Tab-separated table of C-alpha atoms in Angstrom:
chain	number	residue	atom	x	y	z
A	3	UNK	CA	-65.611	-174.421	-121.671
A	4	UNK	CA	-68.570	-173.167	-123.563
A	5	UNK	CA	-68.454	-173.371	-126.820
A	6	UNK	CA	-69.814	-169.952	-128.775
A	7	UNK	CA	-68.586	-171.073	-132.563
A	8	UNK	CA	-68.714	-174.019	-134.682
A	9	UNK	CA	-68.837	-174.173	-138.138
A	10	UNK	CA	-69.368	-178.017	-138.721
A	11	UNK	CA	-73.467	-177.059	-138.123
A	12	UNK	CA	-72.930	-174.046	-141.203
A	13	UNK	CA	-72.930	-174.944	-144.759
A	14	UNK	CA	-69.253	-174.098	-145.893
A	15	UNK	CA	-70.645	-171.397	-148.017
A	16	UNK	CA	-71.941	-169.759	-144.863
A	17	UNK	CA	-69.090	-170.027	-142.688
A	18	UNK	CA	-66.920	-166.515	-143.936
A	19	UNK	CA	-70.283	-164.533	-142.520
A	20	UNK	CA	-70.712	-166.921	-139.386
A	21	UNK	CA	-67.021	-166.545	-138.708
A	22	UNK	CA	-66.917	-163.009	-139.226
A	23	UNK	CA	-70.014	-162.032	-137.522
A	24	UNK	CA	-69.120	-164.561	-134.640
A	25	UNK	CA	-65.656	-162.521	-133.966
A	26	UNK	CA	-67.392	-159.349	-134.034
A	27	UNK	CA	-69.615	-160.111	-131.532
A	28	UNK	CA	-66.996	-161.905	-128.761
A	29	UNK	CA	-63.848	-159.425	-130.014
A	30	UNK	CA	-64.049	-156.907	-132.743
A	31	UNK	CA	-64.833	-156.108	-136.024
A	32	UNK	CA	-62.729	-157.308	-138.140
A	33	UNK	CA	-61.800	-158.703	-142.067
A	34	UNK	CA	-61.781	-162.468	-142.208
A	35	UNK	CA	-60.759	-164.562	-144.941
A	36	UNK	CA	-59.551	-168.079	-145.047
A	37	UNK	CA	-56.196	-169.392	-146.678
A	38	UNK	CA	-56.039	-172.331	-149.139
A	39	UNK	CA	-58.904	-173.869	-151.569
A	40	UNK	CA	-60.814	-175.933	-148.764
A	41	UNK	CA	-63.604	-174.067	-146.550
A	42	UNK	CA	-62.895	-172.736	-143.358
A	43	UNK	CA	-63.285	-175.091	-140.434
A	44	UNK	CA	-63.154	-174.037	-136.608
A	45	UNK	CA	-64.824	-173.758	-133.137
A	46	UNK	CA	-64.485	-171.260	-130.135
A	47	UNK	CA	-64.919	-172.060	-126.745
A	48	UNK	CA	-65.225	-169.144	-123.807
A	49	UNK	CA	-65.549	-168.880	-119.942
A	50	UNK	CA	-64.737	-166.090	-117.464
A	51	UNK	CA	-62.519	-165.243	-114.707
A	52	UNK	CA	-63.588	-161.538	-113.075
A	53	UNK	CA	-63.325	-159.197	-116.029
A	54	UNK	CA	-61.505	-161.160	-118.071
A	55	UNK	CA	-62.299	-163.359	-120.519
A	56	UNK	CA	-60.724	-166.892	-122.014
A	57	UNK	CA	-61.335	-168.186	-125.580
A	58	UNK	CA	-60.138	-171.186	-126.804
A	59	UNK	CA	-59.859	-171.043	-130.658
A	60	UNK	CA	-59.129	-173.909	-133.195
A	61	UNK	CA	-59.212	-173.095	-136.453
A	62	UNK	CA	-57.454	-174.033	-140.377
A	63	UNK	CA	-56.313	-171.790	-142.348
A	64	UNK	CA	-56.966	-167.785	-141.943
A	65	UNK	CA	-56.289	-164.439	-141.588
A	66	UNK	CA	-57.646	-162.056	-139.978
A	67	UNK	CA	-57.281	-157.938	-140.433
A	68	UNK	CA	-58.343	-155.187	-138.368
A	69	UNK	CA	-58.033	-151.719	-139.962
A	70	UNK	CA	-58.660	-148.296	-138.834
A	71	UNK	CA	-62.566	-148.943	-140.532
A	72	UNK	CA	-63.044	-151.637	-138.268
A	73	UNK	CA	-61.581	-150.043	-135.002
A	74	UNK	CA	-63.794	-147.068	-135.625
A	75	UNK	CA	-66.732	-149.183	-135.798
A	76	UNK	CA	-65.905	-151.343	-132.446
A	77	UNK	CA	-62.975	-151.172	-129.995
A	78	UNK	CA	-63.446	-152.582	-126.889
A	79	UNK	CA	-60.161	-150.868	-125.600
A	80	UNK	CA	-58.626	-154.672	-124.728
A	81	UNK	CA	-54.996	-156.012	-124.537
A	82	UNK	CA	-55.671	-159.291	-125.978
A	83	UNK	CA	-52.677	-161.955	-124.937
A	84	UNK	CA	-52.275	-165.263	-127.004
A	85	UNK	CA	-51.154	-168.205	-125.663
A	86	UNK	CA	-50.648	-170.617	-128.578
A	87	UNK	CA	-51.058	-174.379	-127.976
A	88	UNK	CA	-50.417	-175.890	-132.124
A	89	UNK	CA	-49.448	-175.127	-134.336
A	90	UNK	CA	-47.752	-171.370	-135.795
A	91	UNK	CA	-49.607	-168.159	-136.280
A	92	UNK	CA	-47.912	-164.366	-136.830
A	93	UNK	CA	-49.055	-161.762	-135.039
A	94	UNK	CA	-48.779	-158.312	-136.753
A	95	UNK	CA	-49.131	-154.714	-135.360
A	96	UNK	CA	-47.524	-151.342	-135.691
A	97	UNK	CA	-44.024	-151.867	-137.420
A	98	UNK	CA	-43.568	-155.489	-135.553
A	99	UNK	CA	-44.052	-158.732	-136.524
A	100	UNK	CA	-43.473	-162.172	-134.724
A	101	UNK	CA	-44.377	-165.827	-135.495
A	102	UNK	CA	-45.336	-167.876	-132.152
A	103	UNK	CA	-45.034	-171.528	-131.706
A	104	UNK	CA	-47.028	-173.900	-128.826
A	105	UNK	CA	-46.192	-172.754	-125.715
A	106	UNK	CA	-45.512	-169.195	-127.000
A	107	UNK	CA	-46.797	-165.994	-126.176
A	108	UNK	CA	-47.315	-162.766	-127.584
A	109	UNK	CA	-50.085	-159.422	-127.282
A	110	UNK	CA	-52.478	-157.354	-129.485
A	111	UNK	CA	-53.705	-153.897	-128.825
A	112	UNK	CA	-57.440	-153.636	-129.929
A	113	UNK	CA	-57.381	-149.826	-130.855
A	114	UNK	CA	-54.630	-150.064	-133.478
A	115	UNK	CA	-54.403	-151.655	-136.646
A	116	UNK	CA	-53.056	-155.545	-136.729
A	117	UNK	CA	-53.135	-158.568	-138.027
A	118	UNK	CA	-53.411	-162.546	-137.248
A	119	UNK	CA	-52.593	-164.916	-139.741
A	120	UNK	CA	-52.285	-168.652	-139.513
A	121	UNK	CA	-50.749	-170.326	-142.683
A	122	UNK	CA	-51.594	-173.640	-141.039
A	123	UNK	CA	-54.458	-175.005	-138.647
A	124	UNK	CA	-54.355	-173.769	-135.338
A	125	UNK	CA	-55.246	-173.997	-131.752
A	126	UNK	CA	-54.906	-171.166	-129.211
A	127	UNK	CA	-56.276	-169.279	-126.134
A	128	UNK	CA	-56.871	-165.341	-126.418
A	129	UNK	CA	-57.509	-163.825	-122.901
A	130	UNK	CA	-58.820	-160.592	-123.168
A	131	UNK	CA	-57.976	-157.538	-120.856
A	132	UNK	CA	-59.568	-154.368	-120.484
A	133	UNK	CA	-57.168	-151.798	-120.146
A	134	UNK	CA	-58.801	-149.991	-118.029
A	135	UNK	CA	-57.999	-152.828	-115.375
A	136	UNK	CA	-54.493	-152.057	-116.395
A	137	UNK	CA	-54.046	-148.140	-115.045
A	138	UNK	CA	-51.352	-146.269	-116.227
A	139	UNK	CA	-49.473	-149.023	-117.344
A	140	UNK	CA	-51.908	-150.184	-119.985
A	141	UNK	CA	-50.054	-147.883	-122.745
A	142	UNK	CA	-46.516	-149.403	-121.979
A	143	UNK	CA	-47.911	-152.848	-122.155
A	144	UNK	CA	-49.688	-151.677	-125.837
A	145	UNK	CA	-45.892	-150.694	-127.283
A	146	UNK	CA	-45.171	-154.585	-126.570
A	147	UNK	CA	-47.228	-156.064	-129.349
A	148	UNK	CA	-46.411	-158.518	-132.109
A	149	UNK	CA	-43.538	-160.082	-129.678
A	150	UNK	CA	-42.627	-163.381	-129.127
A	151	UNK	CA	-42.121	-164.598	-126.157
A	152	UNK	CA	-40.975	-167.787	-126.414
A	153	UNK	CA	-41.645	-170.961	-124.200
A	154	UNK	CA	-37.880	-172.511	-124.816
A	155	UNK	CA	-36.529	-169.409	-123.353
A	156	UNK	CA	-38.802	-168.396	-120.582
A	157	UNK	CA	-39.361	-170.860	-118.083
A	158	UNK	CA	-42.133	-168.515	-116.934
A	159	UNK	CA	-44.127	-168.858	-119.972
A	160	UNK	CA	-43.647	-172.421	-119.633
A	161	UNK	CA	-45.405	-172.665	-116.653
A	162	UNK	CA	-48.220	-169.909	-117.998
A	163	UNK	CA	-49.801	-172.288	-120.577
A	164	UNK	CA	-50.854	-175.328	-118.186
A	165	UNK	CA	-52.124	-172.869	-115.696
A	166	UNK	CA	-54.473	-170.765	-118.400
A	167	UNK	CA	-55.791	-173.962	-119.690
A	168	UNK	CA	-56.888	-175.734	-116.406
A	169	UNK	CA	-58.030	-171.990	-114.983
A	170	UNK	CA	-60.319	-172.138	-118.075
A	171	UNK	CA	-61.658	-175.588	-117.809
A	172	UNK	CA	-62.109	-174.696	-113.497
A	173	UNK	CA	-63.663	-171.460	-114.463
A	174	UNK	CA	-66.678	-172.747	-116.529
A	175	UNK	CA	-67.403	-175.728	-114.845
A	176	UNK	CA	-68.143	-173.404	-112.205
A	177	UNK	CA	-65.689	-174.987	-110.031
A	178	UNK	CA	-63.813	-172.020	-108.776
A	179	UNK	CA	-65.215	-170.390	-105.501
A	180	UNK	CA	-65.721	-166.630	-104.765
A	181	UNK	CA	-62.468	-166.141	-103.257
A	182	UNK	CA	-60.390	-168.366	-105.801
A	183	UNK	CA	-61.884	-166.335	-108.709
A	184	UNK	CA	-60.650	-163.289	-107.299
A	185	UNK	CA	-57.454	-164.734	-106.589
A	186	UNK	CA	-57.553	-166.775	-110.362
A	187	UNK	CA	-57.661	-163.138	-111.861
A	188	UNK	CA	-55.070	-161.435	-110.049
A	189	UNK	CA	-52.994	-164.383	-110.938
A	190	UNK	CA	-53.761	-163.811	-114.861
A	191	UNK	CA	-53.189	-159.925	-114.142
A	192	UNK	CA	-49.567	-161.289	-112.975
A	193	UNK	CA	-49.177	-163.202	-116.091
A	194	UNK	CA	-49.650	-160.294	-118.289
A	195	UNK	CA	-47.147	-157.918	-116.137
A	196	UNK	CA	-44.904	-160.431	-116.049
A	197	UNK	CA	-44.560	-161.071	-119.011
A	198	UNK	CA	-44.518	-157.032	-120.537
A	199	UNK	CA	-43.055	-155.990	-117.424
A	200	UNK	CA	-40.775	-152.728	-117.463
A	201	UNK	CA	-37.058	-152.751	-118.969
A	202	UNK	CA	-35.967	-152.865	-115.370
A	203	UNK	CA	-38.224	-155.639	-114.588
A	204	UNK	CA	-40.923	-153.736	-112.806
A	205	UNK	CA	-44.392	-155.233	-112.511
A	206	UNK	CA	-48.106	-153.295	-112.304
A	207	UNK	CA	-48.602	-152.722	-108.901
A	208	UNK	CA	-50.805	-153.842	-107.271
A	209	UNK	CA	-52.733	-151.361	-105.215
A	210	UNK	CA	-52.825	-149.761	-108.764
A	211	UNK	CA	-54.958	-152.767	-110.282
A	212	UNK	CA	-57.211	-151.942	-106.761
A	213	UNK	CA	-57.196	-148.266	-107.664
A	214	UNK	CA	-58.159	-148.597	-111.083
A	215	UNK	CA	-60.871	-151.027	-109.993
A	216	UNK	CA	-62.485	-148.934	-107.365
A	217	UNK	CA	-62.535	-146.317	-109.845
A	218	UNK	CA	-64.711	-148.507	-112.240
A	219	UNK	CA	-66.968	-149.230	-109.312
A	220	UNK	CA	-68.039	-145.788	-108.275
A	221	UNK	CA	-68.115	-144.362	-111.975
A	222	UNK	CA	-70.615	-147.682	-112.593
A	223	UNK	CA	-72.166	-146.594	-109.084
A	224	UNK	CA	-72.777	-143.263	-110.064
A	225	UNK	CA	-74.399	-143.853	-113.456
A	226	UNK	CA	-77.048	-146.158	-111.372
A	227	UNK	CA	-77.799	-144.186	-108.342
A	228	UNK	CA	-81.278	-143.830	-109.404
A	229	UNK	CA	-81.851	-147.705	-108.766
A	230	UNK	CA	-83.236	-149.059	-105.818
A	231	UNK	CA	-81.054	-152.565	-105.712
A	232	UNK	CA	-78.154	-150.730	-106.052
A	233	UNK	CA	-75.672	-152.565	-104.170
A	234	UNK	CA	-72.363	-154.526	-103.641
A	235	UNK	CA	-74.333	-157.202	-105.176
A	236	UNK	CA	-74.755	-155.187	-108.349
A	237	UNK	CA	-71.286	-154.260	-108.585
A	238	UNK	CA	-69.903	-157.185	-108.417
A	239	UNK	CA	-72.124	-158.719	-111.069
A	240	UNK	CA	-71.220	-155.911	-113.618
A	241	UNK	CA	-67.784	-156.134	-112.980
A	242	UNK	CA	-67.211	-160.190	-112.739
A	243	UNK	CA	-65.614	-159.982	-109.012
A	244	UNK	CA	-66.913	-161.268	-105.805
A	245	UNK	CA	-69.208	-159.012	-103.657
A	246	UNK	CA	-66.355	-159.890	-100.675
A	247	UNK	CA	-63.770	-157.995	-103.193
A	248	UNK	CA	-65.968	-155.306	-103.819
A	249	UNK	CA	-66.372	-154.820	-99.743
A	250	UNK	CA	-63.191	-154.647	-99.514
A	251	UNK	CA	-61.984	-152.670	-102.288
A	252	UNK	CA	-64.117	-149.948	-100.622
A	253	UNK	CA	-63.438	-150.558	-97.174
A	254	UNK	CA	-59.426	-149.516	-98.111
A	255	UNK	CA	-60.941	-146.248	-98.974
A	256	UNK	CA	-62.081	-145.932	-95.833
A	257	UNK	CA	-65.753	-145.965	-96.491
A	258	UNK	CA	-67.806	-148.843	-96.874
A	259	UNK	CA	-70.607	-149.449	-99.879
A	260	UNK	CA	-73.470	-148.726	-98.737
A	261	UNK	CA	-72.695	-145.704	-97.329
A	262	UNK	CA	-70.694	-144.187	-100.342
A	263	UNK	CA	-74.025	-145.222	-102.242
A	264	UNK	CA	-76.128	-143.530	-99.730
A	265	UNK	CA	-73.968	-140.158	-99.685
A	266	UNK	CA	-73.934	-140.108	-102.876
A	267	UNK	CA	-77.509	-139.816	-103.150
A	268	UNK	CA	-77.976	-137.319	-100.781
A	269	UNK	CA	-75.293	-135.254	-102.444
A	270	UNK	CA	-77.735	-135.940	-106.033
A	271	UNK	CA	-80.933	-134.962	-103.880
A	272	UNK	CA	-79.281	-131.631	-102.403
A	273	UNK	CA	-78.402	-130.335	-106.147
A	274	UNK	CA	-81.801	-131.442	-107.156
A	275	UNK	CA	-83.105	-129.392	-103.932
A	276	UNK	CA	-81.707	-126.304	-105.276
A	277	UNK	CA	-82.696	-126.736	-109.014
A	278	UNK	CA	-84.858	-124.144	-110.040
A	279	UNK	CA	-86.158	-125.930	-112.699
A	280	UNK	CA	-87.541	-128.948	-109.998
A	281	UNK	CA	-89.033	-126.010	-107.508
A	282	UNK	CA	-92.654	-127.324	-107.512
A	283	UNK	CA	-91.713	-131.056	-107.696
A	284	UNK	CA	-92.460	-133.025	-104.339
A	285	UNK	CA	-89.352	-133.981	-102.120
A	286	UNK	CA	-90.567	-137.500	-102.003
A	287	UNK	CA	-90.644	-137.611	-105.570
A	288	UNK	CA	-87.204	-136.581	-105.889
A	289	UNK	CA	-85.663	-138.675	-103.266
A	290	UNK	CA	-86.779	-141.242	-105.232
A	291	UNK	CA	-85.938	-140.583	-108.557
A	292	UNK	CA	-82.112	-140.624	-106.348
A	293	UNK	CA	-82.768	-144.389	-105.571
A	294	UNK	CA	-84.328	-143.477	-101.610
A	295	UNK	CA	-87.624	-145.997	-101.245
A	296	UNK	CA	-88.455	-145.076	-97.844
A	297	UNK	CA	-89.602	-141.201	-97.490
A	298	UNK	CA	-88.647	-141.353	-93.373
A	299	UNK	CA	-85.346	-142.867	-93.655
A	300	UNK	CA	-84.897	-140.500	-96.587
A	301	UNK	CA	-85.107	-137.440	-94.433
A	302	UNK	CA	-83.817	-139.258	-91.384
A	303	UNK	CA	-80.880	-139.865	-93.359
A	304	UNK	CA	-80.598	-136.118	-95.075
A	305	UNK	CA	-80.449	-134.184	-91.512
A	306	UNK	CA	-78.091	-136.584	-90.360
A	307	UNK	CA	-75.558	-135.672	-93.550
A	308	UNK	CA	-76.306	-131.915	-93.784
A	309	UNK	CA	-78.119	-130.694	-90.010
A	310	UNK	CA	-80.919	-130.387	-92.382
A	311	UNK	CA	-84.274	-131.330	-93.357
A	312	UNK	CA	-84.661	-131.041	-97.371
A	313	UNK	CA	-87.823	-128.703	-97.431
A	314	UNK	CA	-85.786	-126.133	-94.873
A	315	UNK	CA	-82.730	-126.451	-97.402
A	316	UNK	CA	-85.272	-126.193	-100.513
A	317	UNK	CA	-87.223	-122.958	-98.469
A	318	UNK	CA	-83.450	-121.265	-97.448
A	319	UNK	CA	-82.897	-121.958	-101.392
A	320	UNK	CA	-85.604	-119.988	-102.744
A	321	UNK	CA	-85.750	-117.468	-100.116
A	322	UNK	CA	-82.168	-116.334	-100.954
A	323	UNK	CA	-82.780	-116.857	-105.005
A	324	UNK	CA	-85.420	-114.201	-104.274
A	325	UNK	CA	-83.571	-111.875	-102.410
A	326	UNK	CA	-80.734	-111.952	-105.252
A	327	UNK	CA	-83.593	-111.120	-107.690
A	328	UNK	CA	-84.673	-108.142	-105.529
């Protein structure tokens, strides 16, 4: 894994700022303070798999608070989910507490108040989910927090902690291919719903994680229409998933990418069309300000959608803005 903290290169009068400052910028904002007379010691290490990231922590004594200050100033809207390896740490959120052991598991909600301590040194791996990945099930999983769930009682979580650590090593050597990352985060997905399932066992479906993904896509699509090399490639790079998954998350909708780009720019281009406020500015120069780079595909491509050409729909426009005045 890469490693992203390490405080035997800081002077150990440094290392409450570099610590602080180093969890702000790969979680939250937060209040850190170590435990005991000796300085703080400890390194983070990170890699990726899809949208969610793993961070392998080691660390001596600490705690660290998050308050409603510190949520207002950051909150990446993440269910974080420890997976403890030595050592004991207590998780703290809402009116819950638990204390989890190696090989135990527990969650965090980012947007509410909590707290991590560890009276001891500790080693750990925090995988961080967005909830919007989650759907409607991301507020269920958020009344779980500050629960153990313990490794001598779950042979499920037994098996969860070998998996997330060679996943981790795989995923930053690079070793993973295109389809196993996509399959490596569904898997972690699992993890998570398995483990905060319903009370009657239930699990996130799937076709809702596809949903809520697809939904991502086009909202990330539409705030980039005006980009030329907007593309499955893009997507897929802002969104840490293959460009195969992203064909095929929009093939299930029934339409494929590049057209649901390029309707979606003709459907910006028509409302520009009958703007009143963009009356004298050239067609061309609209088209592309919608992302269009070739003026005679552009119109080929607008009669096809709407029977059509934009400077008849721009003329009918006008003529019957006119006649409304009169």
């Amino acid at each position: 894994m890469s490693t992203l903290l390490n405080t035997s290169a800081v002077h150990p009068l440094g290392r409450v700022d570099y610590w602080t400052g180093g969890i702000a910028e790969h979680f939250f904002e937060t209040r850190f303070s170590p435990l005991g007379p000796r300085p703080f010691e400890g390194w983070m290490k990170g890699s990726q798999v899809g949208p969610v990231t793993i961070r392998a922590i080691n660390g001596s004594p600490h705690r660290i608070e998050r308050e409603p200050t510190e949520i207002s100033q950051s909150d990446p809207e993440h269910i974080l989910l420890y997976l403890a390896r030595q050592g004991n740490f207590r998780i703290g959120q809402d009116d819950r507490r638990c204390v989890l052991a190696a090989g135990d598991m527990g969650i965090q909600d980012t947007s509410r108040p909590s707290i991590v301590e560890s009276p001891g040194n500790l080693s750990l791996f925090v995988l961080s989910f967005p909830k919007q990945l989650l759907g409607p099930r991301a507020d269920h999983i958020s009344q779980q927090t500050a629960q153990r769930l313990s490794a001598q009682k779950s042979p499920f979580v037994q098996l969860a902690a070998p998996f997330v650590a060679r996943l981790a090593s795989a995923a930053d050597r690079g070793d993973l291919l295109s389809h196993e990352s996509e399959g490596a985060f569904e898997m972690l997905l699992t993890i998570l719903q398995t483990v905060h399932g319903d009370a009657d066992g239930t699990t996130l479906a799937r076709h809702s994680q596809r949903k809520t993904m697809l939904s991502q896509l086009r909202a990330y699509a539409l705030e980039h229409l005006h980009e030329p090399d907007l593309g499955p490639e893009r997507l897929a790079q802002a969104h840490y998933i293959s460009v195969r998954y992203v064909h095929r998350l929009f093939a299930a909708s029934g339409t494929g990418v590049a057209e649901w780009i390029r309707t979606q720019r003709l459907e910006k281009v028509m409302k520009a069309l009958q703007d009143p406020a963009l009356a004298t500015t050239p067609i061309a120069a609209v088209a592309i300000s919608c992302g269009f780079t070739d003026p005679s595909s552009f119109s080929r491509s607008f009669r096809q959608h709407f029977g059509k050409t934009p400077s008849t729909v721009r003329k009918e426009y006008m003529e019957r803005s006119l006649n409304r005045v009169a």
